[in-house]
Every structure is written in C-alpha cells, then in structure tokens.
Short mmCIF file of C-alpha atoms in Angstrom, two decimals:
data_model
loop_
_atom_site.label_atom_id
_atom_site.label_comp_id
_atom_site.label_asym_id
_atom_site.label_seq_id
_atom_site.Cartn_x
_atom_site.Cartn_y
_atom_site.Cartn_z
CA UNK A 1 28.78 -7.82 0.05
CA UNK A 2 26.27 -5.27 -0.32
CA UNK A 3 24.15 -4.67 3.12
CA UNK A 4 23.67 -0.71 3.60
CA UNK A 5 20.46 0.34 5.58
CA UNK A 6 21.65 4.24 4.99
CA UNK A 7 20.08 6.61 2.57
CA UNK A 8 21.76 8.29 -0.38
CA UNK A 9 22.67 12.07 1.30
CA UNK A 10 21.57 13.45 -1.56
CA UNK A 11 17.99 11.77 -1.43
CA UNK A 12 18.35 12.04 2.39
CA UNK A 13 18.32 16.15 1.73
CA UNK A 14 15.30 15.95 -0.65
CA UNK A 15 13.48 14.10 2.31
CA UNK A 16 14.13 16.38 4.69
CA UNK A 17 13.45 19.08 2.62
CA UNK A 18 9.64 17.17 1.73
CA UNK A 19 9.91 16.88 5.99
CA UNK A 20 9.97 20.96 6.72
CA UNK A 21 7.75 21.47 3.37
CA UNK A 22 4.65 19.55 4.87
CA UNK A 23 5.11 20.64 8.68
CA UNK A 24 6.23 24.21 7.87
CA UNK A 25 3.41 24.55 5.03
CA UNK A 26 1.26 21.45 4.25
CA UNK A 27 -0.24 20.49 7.42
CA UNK A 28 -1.36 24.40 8.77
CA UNK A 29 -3.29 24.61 5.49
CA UNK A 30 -4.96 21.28 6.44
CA UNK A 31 -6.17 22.74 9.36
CA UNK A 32 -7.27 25.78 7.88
CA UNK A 33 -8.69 24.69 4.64
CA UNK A 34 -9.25 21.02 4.36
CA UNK A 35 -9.34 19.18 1.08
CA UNK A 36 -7.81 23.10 -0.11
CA UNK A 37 -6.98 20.93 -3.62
CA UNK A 38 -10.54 20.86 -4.19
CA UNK A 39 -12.03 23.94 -3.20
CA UNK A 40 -13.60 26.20 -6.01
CA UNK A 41 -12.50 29.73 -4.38
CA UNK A 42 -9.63 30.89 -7.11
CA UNK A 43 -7.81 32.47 -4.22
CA UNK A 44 -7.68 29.25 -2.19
CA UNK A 45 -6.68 27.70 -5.70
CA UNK A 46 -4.27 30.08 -6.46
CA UNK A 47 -2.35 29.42 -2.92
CA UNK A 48 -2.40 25.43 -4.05
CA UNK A 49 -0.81 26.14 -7.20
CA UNK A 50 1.82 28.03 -5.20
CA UNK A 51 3.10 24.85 -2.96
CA UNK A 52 2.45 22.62 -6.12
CA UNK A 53 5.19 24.93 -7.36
CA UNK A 54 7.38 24.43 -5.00
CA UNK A 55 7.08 21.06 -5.31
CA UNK A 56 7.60 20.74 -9.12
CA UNK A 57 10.49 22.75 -9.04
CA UNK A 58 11.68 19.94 -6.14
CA UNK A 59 11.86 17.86 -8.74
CA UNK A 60 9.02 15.81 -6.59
CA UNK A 61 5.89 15.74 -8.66
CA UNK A 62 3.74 12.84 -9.49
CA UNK A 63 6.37 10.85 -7.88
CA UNK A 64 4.92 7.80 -8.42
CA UNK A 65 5.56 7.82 -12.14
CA UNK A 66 8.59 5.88 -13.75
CA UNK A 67 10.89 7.94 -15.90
CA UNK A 68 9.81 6.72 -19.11
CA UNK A 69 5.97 7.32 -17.77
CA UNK A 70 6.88 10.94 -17.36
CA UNK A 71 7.14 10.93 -13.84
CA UNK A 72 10.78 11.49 -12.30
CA UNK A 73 11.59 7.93 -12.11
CA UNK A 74 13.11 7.62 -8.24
CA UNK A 75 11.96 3.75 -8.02
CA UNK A 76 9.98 1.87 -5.67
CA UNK A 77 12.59 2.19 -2.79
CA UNK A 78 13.34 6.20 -2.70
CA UNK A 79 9.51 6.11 -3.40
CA UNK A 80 8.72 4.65 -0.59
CA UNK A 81 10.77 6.38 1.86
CA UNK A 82 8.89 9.21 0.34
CA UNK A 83 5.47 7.92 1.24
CA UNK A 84 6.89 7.70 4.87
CA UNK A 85 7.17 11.21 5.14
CA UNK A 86 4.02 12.59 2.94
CA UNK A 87 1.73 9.62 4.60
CA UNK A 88 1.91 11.32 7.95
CA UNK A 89 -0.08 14.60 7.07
CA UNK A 90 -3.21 13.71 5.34
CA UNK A 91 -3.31 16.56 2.17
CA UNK A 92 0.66 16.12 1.24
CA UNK A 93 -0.78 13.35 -1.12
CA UNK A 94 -2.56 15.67 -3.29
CA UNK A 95 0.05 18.51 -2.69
CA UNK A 96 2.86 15.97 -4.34
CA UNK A 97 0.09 15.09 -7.07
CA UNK A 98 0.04 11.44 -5.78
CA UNK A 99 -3.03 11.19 -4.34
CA UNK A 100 -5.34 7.77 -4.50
CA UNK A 101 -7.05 7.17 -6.41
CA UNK A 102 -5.76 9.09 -9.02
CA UNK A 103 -2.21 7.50 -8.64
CA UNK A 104 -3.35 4.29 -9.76
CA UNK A 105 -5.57 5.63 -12.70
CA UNK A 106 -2.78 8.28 -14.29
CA UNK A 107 -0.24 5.23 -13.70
CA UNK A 108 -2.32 2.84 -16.27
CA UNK A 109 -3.04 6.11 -18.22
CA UNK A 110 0.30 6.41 -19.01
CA UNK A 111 1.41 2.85 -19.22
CA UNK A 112 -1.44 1.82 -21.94
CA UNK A 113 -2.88 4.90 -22.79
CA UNK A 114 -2.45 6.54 -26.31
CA UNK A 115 -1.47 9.89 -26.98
CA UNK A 116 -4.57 11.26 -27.61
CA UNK A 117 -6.49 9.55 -24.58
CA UNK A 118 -2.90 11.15 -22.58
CA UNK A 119 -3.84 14.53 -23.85
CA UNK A 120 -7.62 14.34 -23.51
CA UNK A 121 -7.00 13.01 -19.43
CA UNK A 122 -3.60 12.05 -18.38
CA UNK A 123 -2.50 15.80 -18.46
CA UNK A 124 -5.74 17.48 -16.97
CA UNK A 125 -5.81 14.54 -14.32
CA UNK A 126 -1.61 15.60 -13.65
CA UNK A 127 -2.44 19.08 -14.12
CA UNK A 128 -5.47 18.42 -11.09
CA UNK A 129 -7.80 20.21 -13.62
CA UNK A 130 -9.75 17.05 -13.28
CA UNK A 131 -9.95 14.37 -10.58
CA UNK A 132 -10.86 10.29 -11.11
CA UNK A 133 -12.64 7.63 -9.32
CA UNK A 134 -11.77 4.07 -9.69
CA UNK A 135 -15.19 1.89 -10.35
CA UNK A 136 -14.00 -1.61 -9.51
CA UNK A 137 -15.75 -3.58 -6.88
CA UNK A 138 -19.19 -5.18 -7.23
CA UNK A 139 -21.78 -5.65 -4.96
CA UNK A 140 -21.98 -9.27 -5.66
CA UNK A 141 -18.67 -10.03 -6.18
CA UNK A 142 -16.13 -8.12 -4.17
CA UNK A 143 -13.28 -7.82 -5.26
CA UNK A 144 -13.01 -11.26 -7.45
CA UNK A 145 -12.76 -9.80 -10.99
CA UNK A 146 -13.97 -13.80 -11.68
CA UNK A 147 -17.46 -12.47 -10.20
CA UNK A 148 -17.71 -9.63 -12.12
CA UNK A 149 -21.06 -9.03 -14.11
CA UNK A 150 -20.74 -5.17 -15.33
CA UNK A 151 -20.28 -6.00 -18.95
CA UNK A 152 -19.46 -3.40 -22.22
CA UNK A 153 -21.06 -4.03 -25.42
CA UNK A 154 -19.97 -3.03 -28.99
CA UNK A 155 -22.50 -1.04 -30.53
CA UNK A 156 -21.03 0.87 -33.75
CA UNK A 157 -18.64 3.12 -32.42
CA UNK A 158 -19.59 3.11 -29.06
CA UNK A 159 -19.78 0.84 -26.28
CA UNK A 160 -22.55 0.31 -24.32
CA UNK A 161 -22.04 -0.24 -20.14
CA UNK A 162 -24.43 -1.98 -18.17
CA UNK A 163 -23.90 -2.99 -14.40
CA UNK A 164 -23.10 -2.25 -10.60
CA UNK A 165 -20.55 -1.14 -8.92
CA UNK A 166 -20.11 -0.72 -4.86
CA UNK A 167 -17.37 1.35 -3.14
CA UNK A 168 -16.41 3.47 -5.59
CA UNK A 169 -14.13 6.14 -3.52
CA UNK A 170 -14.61 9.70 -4.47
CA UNK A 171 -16.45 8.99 -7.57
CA UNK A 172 -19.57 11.69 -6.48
CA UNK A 173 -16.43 14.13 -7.24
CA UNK A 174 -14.99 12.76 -9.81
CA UNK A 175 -14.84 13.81 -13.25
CA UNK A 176 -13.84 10.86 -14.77
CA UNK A 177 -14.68 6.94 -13.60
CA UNK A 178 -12.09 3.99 -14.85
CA UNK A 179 -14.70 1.23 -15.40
CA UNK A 180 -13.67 -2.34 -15.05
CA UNK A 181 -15.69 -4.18 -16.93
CA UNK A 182 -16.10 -8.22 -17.31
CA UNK A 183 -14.19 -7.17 -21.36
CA UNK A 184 -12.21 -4.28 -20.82
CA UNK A 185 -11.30 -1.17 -18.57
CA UNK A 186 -13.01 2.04 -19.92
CA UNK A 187 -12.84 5.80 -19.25
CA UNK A 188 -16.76 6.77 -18.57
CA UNK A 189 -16.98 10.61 -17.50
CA UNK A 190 -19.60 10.99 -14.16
CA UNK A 191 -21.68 12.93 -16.49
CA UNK A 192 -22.54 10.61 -18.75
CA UNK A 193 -26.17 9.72 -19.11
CA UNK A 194 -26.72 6.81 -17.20
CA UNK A 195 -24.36 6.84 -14.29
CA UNK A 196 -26.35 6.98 -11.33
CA UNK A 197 -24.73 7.56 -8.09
CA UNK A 198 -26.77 5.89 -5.09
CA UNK A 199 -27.02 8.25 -2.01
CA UNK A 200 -25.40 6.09 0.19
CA UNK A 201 -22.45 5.51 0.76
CA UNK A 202 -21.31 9.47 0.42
CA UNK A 203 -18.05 8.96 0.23
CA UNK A 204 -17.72 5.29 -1.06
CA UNK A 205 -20.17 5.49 -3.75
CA UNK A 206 -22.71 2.83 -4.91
CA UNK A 207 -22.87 3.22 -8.84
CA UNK A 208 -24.92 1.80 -11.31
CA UNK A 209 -24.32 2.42 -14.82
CA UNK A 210 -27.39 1.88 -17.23
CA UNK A 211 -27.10 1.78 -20.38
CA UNK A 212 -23.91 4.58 -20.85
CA UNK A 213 -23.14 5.26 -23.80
CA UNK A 214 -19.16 5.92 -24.06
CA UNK A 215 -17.33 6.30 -27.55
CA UNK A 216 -14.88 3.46 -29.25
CA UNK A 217 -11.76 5.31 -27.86
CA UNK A 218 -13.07 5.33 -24.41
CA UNK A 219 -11.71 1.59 -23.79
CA UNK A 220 -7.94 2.08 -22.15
CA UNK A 221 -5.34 -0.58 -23.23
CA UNK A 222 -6.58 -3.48 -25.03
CA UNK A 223 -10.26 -5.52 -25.00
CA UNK A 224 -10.01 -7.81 -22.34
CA UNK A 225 -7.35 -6.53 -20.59
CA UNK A 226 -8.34 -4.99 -17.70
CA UNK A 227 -6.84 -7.88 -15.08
CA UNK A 228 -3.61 -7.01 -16.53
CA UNK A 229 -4.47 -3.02 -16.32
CA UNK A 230 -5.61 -3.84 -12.67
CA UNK A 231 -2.72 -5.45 -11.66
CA UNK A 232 -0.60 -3.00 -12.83
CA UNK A 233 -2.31 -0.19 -10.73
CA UNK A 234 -2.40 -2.35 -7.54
CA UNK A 235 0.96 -3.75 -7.06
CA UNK A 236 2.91 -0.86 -6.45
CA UNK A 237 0.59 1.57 -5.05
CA UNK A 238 0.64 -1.29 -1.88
CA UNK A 239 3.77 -0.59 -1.33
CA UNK A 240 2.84 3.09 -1.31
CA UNK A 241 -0.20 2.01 0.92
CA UNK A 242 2.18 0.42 3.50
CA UNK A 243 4.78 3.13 4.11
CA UNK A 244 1.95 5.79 4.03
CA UNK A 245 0.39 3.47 7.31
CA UNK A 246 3.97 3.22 8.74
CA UNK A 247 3.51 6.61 8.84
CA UNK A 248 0.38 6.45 10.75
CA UNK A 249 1.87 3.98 13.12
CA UNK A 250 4.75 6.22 13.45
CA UNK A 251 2.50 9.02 14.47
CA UNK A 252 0.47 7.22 16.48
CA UNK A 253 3.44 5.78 18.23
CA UNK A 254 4.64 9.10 18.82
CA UNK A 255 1.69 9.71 20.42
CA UNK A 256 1.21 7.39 23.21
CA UNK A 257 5.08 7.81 23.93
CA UNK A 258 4.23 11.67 24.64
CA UNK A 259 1.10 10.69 26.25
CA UNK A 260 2.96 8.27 28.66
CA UNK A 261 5.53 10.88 29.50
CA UNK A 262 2.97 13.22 30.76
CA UNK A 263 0.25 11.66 32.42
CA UNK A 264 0.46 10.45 36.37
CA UNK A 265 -1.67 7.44 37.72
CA UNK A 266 -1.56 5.50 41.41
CA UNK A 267 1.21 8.21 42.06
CA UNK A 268 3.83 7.64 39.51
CA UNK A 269 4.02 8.49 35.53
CA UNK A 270 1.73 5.81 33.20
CA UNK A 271 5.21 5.28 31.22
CA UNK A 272 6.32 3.86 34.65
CA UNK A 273 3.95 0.88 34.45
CA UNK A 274 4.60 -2.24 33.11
CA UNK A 275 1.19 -2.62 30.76
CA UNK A 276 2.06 0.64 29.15
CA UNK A 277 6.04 -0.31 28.85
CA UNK A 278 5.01 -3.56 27.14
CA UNK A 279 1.96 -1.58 24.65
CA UNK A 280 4.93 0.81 24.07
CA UNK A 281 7.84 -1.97 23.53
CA UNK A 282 5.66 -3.92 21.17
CA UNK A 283 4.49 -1.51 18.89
CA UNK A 284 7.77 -0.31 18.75
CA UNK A 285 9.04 -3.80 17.60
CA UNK A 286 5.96 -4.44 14.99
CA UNK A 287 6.64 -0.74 13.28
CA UNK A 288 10.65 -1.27 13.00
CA UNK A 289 9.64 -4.98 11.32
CA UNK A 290 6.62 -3.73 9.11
CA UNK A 291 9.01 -1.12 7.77
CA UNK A 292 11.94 -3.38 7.15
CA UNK A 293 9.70 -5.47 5.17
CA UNK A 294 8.09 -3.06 3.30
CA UNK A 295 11.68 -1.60 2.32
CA UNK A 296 13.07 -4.46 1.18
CA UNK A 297 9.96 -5.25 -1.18
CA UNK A 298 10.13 -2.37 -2.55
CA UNK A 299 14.09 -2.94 -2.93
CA UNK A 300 12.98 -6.54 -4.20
CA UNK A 301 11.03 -4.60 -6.64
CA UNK A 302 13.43 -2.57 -8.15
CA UNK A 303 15.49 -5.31 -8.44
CA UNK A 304 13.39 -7.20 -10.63
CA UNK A 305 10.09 -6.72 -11.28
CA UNK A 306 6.18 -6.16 -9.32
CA UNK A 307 5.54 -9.60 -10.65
CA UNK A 308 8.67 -11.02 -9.12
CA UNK A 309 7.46 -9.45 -5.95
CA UNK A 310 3.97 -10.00 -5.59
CA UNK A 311 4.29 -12.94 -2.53
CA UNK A 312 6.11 -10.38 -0.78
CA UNK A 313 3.66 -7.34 -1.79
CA UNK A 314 0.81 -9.50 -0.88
CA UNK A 315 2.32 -10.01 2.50
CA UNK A 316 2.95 -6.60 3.18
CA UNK A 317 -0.18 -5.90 2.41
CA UNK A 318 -2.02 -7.92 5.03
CA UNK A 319 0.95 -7.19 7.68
CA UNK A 320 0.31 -3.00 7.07
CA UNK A 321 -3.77 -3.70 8.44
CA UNK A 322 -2.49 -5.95 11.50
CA UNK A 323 -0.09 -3.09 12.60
CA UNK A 324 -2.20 -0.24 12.24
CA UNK A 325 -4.92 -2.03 14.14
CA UNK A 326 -2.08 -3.12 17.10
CA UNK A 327 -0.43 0.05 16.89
CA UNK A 328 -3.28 2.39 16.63
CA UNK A 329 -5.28 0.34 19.63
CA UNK A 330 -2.45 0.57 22.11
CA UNK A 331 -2.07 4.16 21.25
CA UNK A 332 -6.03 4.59 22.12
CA UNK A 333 -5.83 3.12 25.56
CA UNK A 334 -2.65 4.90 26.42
CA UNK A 335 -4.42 8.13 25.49
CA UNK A 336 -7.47 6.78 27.90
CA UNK A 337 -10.92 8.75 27.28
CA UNK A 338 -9.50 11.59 24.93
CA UNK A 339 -8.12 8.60 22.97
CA UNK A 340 -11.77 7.45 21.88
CA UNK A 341 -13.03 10.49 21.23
CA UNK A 342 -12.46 12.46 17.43
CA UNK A 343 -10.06 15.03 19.06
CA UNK A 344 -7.19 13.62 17.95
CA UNK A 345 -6.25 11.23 15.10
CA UNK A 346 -6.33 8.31 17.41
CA UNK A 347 -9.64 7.45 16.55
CA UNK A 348 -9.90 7.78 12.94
CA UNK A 349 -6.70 5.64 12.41
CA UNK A 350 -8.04 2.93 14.58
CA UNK A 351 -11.75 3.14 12.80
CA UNK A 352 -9.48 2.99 9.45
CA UNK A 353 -7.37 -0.76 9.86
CA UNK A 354 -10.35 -2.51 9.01
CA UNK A 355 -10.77 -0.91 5.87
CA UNK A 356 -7.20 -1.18 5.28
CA UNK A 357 -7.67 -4.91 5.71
CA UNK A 358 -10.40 -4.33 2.87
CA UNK A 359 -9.19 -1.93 0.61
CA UNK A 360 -7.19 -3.18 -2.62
CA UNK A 361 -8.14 -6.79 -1.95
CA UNK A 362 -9.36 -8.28 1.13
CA UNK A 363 -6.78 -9.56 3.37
CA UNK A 364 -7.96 -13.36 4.28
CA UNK A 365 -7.12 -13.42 0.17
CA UNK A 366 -3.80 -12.31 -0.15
CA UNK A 367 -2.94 -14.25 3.33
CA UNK A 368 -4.02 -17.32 1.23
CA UNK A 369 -2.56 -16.51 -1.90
CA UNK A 370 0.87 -15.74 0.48
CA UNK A 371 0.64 -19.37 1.51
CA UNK A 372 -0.02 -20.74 -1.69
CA UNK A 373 3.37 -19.08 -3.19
CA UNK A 374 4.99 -20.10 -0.33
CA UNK A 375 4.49 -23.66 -0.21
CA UNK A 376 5.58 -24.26 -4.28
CA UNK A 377 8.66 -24.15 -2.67
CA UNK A 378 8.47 -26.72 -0.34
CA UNK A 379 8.34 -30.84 -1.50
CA UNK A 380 6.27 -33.39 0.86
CA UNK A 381 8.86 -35.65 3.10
CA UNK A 382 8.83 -39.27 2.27
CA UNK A 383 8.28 -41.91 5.02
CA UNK A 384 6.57 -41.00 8.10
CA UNK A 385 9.26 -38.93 9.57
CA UNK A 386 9.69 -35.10 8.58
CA UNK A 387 13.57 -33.84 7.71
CA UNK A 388 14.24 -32.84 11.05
CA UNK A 389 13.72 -36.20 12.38
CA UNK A 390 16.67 -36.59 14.97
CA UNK A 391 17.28 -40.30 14.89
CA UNK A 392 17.16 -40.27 11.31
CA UNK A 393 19.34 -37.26 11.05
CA UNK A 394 21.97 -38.87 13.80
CA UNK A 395 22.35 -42.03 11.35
CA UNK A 396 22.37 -40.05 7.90
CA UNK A 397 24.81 -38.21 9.87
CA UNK A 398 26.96 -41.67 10.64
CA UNK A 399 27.25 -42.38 6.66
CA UNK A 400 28.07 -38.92 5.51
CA UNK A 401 30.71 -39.20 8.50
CA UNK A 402 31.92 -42.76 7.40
CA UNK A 403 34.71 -42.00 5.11
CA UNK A 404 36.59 -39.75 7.29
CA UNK A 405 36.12 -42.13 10.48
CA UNK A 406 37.33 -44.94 8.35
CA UNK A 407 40.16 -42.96 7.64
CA UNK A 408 41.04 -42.02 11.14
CA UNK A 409 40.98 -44.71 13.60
CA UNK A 410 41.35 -42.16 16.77
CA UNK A 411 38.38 -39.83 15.75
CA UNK A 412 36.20 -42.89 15.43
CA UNK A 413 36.50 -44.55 18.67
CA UNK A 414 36.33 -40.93 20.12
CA UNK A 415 32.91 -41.32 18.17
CA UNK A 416 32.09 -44.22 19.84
CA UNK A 417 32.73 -43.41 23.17
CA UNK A 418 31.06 -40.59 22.48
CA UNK A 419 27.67 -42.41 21.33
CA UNK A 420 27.90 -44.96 23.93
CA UNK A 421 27.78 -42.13 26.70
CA UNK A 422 24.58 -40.81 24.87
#
C-alpha cells in the first residue's frame, strides 16, 4: 500500500533552494522596486534578467508547463508544492515566469497554438518581452460563457469583434488580450483600433471592443472552441490558485502566532487567552485540511486527468476563499488596530477572499456544481425509511444471520437471550 505524505529529497532540495532564492533575493527587491518585471529602466531590467537566470538554470522556469508544452513537466503535485513556497512573496510569480494571467494564456498558447502563432507570442510572452490580459467576463453575463454576447464575425480574412467585456485584469498593460468570444477565442493586441479601455476599473479593466479588426490567424485553436480552450486554462491554474492562498494563510497564520507571543493584555500574554487559543487552534486546523485537499487533487490529477478531477478542483476552489477569509480575519483581530490598517499584509489578504470567492468562477457555482457531481453517486431509498434505518437494519441483519444460527443451535439462543434483554 502506497500512503507517503514525504517529499522526494531531491524535489525537497529544489524547494528549499526556491525557499532561500525568494527570501534571500525576491522579496527585498519587492520592497525596493515593486512590479521590478515591469519597469522600463534597462538597469532595473537588466537586474530581473539576472534572478530569471538563476532561475532557468534551476531548471524552474515557466513551471507550469507540461513537458511536451515546453515547460519542465514536474506535474500538478511537485507544482503545487511549488506554488506554496512562491505564493507567499507577491513578485516570485513573475520571477518563476508563472505569473496570472499569463500562465493561463501561454498554457492554451502552447496546447492549441500553431507554430507560427508560438513564435509570433508564446515565446515573447515566455521571454516577458510582452505581457497578456485575459478578456473573459461580461458585464451582463458574468462568468456564464451561456450569457456571452461579444461575438467575431468573418469578414474576408479578418474577423471582425464586437462586444463588452468587464474585469479584464491587467489588460491597460497588456500587450496582447485573449478574447473569448460567443465563436471562438482570439488573440486581439491592446492596440488595435477599436479596443477601448474604460477608466474605471484601473486595474480590472472595463473593455469594449468596437468593431476590431484582427486577421484570420488571430483565432487560437479551433472556431467554436473557446469553452474547451477555457477550461483548459482554468482547471489547473486552481490548483495553483489554492496553494498560492495556503500560502497566504500560512503567512498570515504566522502572523497572529508572533503577534500573540508578544503582546500583553489584563496582565498576562494575548496567546494566554482562550479566544485567541481557539482563533489560533482553528485556523491551524482549516490550513492543515485545505492543504491536504488541495494535495491530493492535484495528486488525483496526475493520476488521471483535470477532467477526472474537476468535482474535487471545484471544491477546492470554493474551500481556498472560505479559509483565507477565516484565516486572514482571525489574524486581523489578533493583530488589533495595526491589523486593520495597510501596514502589514493583514489587510490586503482579508480585502482579497472575496474576490477569491469571485475570481475564476463565482463560488455559489462551483458549490452547486460540487453537489450536483456528488449526488450522481447516490440512488433515492425505497420505502419511507432511509438505509440507516435501525429496525430495518436489526431484521435484514436476522436473515443475513439465519444460516449460520440455523447451523449452530448455541449461538442462536445466545441470540435470543440476547434480543429478549433488548
């Protein structure tokens, strides 16, 4: 039997090494630079390409590709348990070149791109000479590609876009947007005439595309296939979602454990109070079962397939939001007044679970879908009584017993002395 909760020491050393290359390297240039993949200054750049270096010749770039994708193929479990370490400092993402939300567009790239729309983006986009934005949701419609209206149509060799799209991440700074339309998923570069980016929101763009004009090539995989394309991009990069917020909780955790150890209040230390023992216990619990989970999806995963997986992805998916918000709320009151304020990550993290509860697919759907799957496996029970009905077990019990009574005298009346005492 096969039950091993240890890491590979090999992998184990490539983790620690991605542990001392993002606190030794990663997170003082955070504080010094911020967003440092993005700024223009060629000396800034230059530093970048340095770490990216490193990391490359780690073996550990674009990690979230498969081996035949060009990536280095480690799977969704060592992947994961990579996410737990880079998810704690907010630019390793983009150091490792697996930042959203150009993970998810480079993945389909690769998977139904061909070779000349890989050369023309897929390398610039792994090369970070250009960055993407993924234009999905609609104002109307959510995130219910059955509500979609933002529609392509064939003119010649072009096609011609027309529609709306809300919450657009980072498309104001990106160089390329991956369309969804109602017929296809297309490559539209922001400087197309036509794209219009609304002023608000500045960082979760409101789009409207009018008219753009975008050449025959420009539609990625086949027409009408961007639910499958979507799908694709989704399912694992939740996984890679969840064990990035583990590592929130984590650090949050760490935080109000610190916190507890060092403040004093009615004369004793706050870690000496009950309230703050149970904030502390729990979160500990819900972090040590979100993670478990989320590892042995991902396990689940590489065992068979995303598709196999998706009840279990789904799950995960509304579980990560729940914890973050628990986890990130204790953490806030156990910090007291400092806790609300933006001095430490506290805040941000708790101001983020709702989002995260938004974010690839609102949560109250995937909690439904969840149930859905769940129950195909389950049959109505006949009669008014359910399974588990004792009476009806205790005489089902008395048949299935019968034969062996029958065939010893002693063990039935011990039987029936038995029953007749209860």
């Amino acid at each position: 039997m096969a039950w091993d909760f240890s890491t590979d020491p090999q992998f184990q050393e490539k983790l620690d090494w991605v542990e001392r290359f993002c606190q030794e390297k990663v997170e003082p240039l955070d504080y010094v630079f911020p967003h440092a993949v993005r700024w223009p200054d060629p000396v800034v750049k230059a530093y970048v390409r340095e770490l990216q270096q490193e990391v490359k010749d780690q073996g550990l770039w674009a990690i979230f590709l498969d081996r035949e994708l060009g990536g280095p193929g480690f799977g969704q479990l060592r992947l994961a348990l990579l996410n737990e370490v880079i998810g704690r400092y907010s630019g390793a993402p983009s150091m490792f070149g697996a930042s959203a939300p150009d993970t998810g567009n480079m993945e389909i790239l690769a998977a139904y791109g061909t070779e000349e729309q890989k050369k023309r983006w897929l390398e610039p986009l792994l090369n970070q000479d250009m960055f993407s934005a993924y234009s999905m949701t609609e104002p109307q419609g959510g995130s219910d590609p059955n509500l979609f209206r933002t529609h392509a149509e064939r003119d010649g060799d072009e096609w011609i876009i027309n529609g709306e799209k809300w919450f657009t991440s980072a498309g104001r700074v990106a160089d390329l947007l991956f369309v969804m339309c109602t017929n296809g998923m297309f490559v539209v570069p922001r400087a197309t005439p036509g794209v219009e980016i609304m002023p608000e929101p500045r960082n979760h763009n409101h789009i409207v595309y009018r008219d753009v004009r975008v050449p025959a090539d420009h539609l990625l995989g086949p027409e009408n296939g961007a639910k499958v394309l979507a799908q694709r991009r989704l399912g694992g990069g939740r996984i890679h979602h969840a064990m990035r917020t583990i590592a929130q909780c984590k650090l949050a955790f760490d935080m109000m454990c610190e916190r507890a150890l060092s403040r004093e209040s009615h004369g004793s230390l706050i870690a000496e109070h009950q309230m703050v023992q149970e904030k502390i216990a729990e979160s500990y619990a819900a972090i040590k079962m979100l993670r478990l989970f989320v590892l042995e999806t991902a396990w689940k995963i590489d065992q068979t397939s995303t598709l196999e997986a998706r009840t279990d992805i789904a799950a995960v998916k509304f579980t990560m939001a729940k914890v973050l918000r628990e986890v990130s709320f204790n953490a806030l009151h156990i910090l007291g007044s400092l806790g609300t304020t933006d001095l430490t990550p506290i805040q941000a993290m708790y101001a983020a679970a709702p989002t995260m509860g938004i974010a690839d697919g609102v949560d109250e759907v995937h909690i439904a879908t969840v149930a859905r799957r769940v129950l195909r496996g389950y049959r109505p029970h006949e009669g008014n009584w359910p399974t588990e009905y004792i009476p009806a077990k205790r005489e089902q019990a008395w048949q299935r017993m019968r034969p062996v009574l029958d065939a010893r005298p002693d063990l039935a009346r011990a039987a029936e002395k038995y029953a007749g005492r209860h």
